[in-house]
mmCIF file of C-alpha atoms in Angstrom:
data_model
loop_
_atom_site.group_PDB
_atom_site.id
_atom_site.type_symbol
_atom_site.label_atom_id
_atom_site.label_comp_id
_atom_site.label_asym_id
_atom_site.label_seq_id
_atom_site.Cartn_x
_atom_site.Cartn_y
_atom_site.Cartn_z
ATOM 1 C CA MET A 1 114.319 112.069 48.592
ATOM 2 C CA ASN A 2 115.181 115.257 50.100
ATOM 3 C CA THR A 3 112.699 116.527 52.748
ATOM 4 C CA ARG A 4 112.844 119.728 54.220
ATOM 5 C CA LEU A 5 111.232 120.874 57.570
ATOM 6 C CA ILE A 6 109.558 124.232 57.309
ATOM 7 C CA LEU A 7 108.959 126.240 60.539
ATOM 8 C CA THR A 8 106.064 128.158 60.111
ATOM 9 C CA PRO A 9 105.074 130.582 63.007
ATOM 10 C CA ALA A 10 102.156 128.384 63.695
ATOM 11 C CA VAL A 11 104.501 125.354 64.165
ATOM 12 C CA VAL A 12 106.882 127.327 66.274
ATOM 13 C CA LEU A 13 103.966 128.536 68.488
ATOM 14 C CA THR A 14 102.497 125.142 68.845
ATOM 15 C CA ALA A 15 106.016 123.725 69.865
ATOM 16 C CA LEU A 16 106.346 126.514 72.351
ATOM 17 C CA ALA A 17 102.813 126.244 73.708
ATOM 18 C CA GLY A 18 103.899 123.146 75.559
ATOM 19 C CA THR A 19 106.936 124.873 77.421
ATOM 20 C CA VAL A 20 104.909 127.867 78.519
ATOM 21 C CA THR A 21 104.238 127.641 82.418
ATOM 22 C CA ALA A 22 102.152 129.543 84.804
ATOM 23 C CA ALA A 23 103.356 130.425 88.264
ATOM 24 C CA PRO A 24 101.224 130.750 91.333
ATOM 25 C CA SER A 25 99.559 134.156 91.643
ATOM 26 C CA GLU A 26 100.360 136.400 94.533
ATOM 27 C CA THR A 27 97.217 135.405 96.103
ATOM 28 C CA ALA A 28 97.813 131.794 95.939
ATOM 29 C CA ARG A 29 101.179 132.229 97.098
ATOM 30 C CA ARG A 30 99.820 134.090 100.191
ATOM 31 C CA GLU A 31 97.175 131.291 100.922
ATOM 32 C CA ILE A 32 99.963 128.674 100.620
ATOM 33 C CA ALA A 33 102.066 130.256 102.809
ATOM 34 C CA SER A 34 99.341 130.745 105.400
ATOM 35 C CA LEU A 35 98.266 127.057 105.223
ATOM 36 C CA ILE A 36 101.863 126.103 105.927
ATOM 37 C CA GLY A 37 102.076 128.570 108.661
ATOM 38 C CA ALA A 38 98.813 127.452 110.152
ATOM 39 C CA LEU A 39 100.182 124.022 110.689
ATOM 40 C CA ASP A 40 103.642 125.528 111.903
ATOM 41 C CA GLY A 41 101.916 127.623 114.324
ATOM 42 C CA SER A 42 99.706 124.895 115.858
ATOM 43 C CA THR A 43 100.085 122.061 118.383
ATOM 44 C CA CYS A 44 99.008 119.704 115.892
ATOM 45 C CA ARG A 45 101.026 116.531 114.937
ATOM 46 C CA PHE A 46 101.326 115.428 111.334
ATOM 47 C CA GLN A 47 101.289 111.941 110.392
ATOM 48 C CA ARG A 48 103.570 110.836 107.123
ATOM 49 C CA ASN A 49 104.178 107.297 106.210
ATOM 50 C CA GLY A 50 103.203 105.867 109.799
ATOM 51 C CA SER A 51 105.339 108.334 111.681
ATOM 52 C CA TRP A 52 104.302 111.285 113.728
ATOM 53 C CA HIS A 53 105.796 114.431 113.470
ATOM 54 C CA ASP A 54 105.470 118.056 115.146
ATOM 55 C CA ALA A 55 104.308 120.989 113.477
ATOM 56 C CA ALA A 56 107.719 122.471 112.665
ATOM 57 C CA GLU A 57 108.799 119.116 110.946
ATOM 58 C CA ALA A 58 105.599 118.901 109.002
ATOM 59 C CA ARG A 59 106.012 122.442 108.062
ATOM 60 C CA ALA A 60 109.564 121.887 106.851
ATOM 61 C CA HIS A 61 108.584 118.739 104.959
ATOM 62 C CA LEU A 62 105.574 120.688 103.156
ATOM 63 C CA GLN A 63 107.889 123.513 102.238
ATOM 64 C CA ARG A 64 110.241 121.329 100.499
ATOM 65 C CA LYS A 65 107.472 119.530 98.684
ATOM 66 C CA TYR A 66 105.979 123.001 97.598
ATOM 67 C CA ASP A 67 109.352 124.287 96.598
ATOM 68 C CA TYR A 68 109.998 121.097 94.391
ATOM 69 C CA LEU A 69 106.575 121.576 92.969
ATOM 70 C CA LEU A 70 107.209 125.175 92.276
ATOM 71 C CA LYS A 71 110.525 124.411 90.269
ATOM 72 C CA LYS A 72 108.526 121.891 88.282
ATOM 73 C CA ASP A 73 105.666 124.427 87.532
ATOM 74 C CA LYS A 74 103.271 121.858 88.757
ATOM 75 C CA VAL A 75 101.463 124.202 91.582
ATOM 76 C CA ASP A 76 99.534 127.102 90.528
ATOM 77 C CA THR A 77 96.630 127.448 93.214
ATOM 78 C CA ALA A 78 96.254 126.536 96.834
ATOM 79 C CA GLU A 79 93.964 123.584 95.831
ATOM 80 C CA GLN A 80 96.979 122.245 93.841
ATOM 81 C CA PHE A 81 99.341 122.646 96.906
ATOM 82 C CA ILE A 82 96.763 120.737 99.027
ATOM 83 C CA GLU A 83 96.400 117.918 96.474
ATOM 84 C CA ARG A 84 99.724 117.566 95.200
ATOM 85 C CA ALA A 85 101.887 118.259 98.347
ATOM 86 C CA ALA A 86 99.946 118.314 101.566
ATOM 87 C CA SER A 87 97.604 115.438 101.045
ATOM 88 C CA ARG A 88 99.593 112.204 100.646
ATOM 89 C CA SER A 89 103.068 110.819 100.494
ATOM 90 C CA SER A 90 104.607 111.130 96.896
ATOM 91 C CA MET A 91 106.596 108.161 97.662
ATOM 92 C CA SER A 92 103.999 105.806 99.232
ATOM 93 C CA GLY A 93 100.855 107.258 98.221
ATOM 94 C CA LYS A 94 99.688 106.946 101.950
ATOM 95 C CA PRO A 95 97.364 109.766 103.011
ATOM 96 C CA TYR A 96 98.784 112.290 105.500
ATOM 97 C CA ARG A 97 96.780 112.631 108.693
ATOM 98 C CA ILE A 98 96.667 115.661 111.217
ATOM 99 C CA ALA A 99 95.803 115.212 114.898
ATOM 100 C CA CYS A 100 95.029 118.286 117.126
ATOM 101 C CA PRO A 101 94.524 118.435 120.850
ATOM 102 C CA GLY A 102 90.766 118.158 121.552
ATOM 103 C CA GLN A 103 89.638 117.443 117.868
ATOM 104 C CA PRO A 104 89.239 114.023 115.860
ATOM 105 C CA GLU A 105 92.235 112.992 113.897
ATOM 106 C CA GLN A 106 91.534 113.673 110.223
ATOM 107 C CA THR A 107 93.111 113.487 106.811
ATOM 108 C CA ALA A 108 95.440 116.448 106.108
ATOM 109 C CA ALA A 109 93.486 117.131 102.796
ATOM 110 C CA SER A 110 90.471 117.835 104.880
ATOM 111 C CA TRP A 111 92.259 119.904 107.518
ATOM 112 C CA PHE A 112 94.079 122.150 104.771
ATOM 113 C CA GLY A 113 90.919 122.332 102.993
ATOM 114 C CA ALA A 114 89.041 123.640 106.099
ATOM 115 C CA ARG A 115 91.825 126.165 106.540
ATOM 116 C CA LEU A 116 91.726 127.402 102.869
ATOM 117 C CA GLN A 117 88.150 128.027 103.246
ATOM 118 C CA ALA A 118 88.357 129.806 106.555
ATOM 119 C CA LEU A 119 91.045 132.055 104.873
ATOM 120 C CA ARG A 120 88.793 132.632 101.907
ATOM 121 C CA THR A 121 85.811 133.783 104.147
ATOM 122 C CA ARG A 122 87.617 136.410 106.206
#
């Protein structure tokens, strides 16, 4: 039996819909850059997989994760950045933690969430 595949415009559009990706808005890019910068400009320490890192090392790590997510079109908002890059290890699944002088140690998700809220209320 001879079967022929007919590609109608609807079929083509449906197939392409899965490949269309969105990029972070300029506002989201600024927010994410500010979040990464907030850590880098602090005296806080960043715990990843049980090891503590200074703010500059943490910034570099988070920037690499963000760049990777951008290439894969997996981050469009600051909330997605926090959830997908800044909250936990992609390898172990362990939550990241942040310790700042004079403050209780907390999860990185909480720390970044508070910074994002502060950015948005300015």
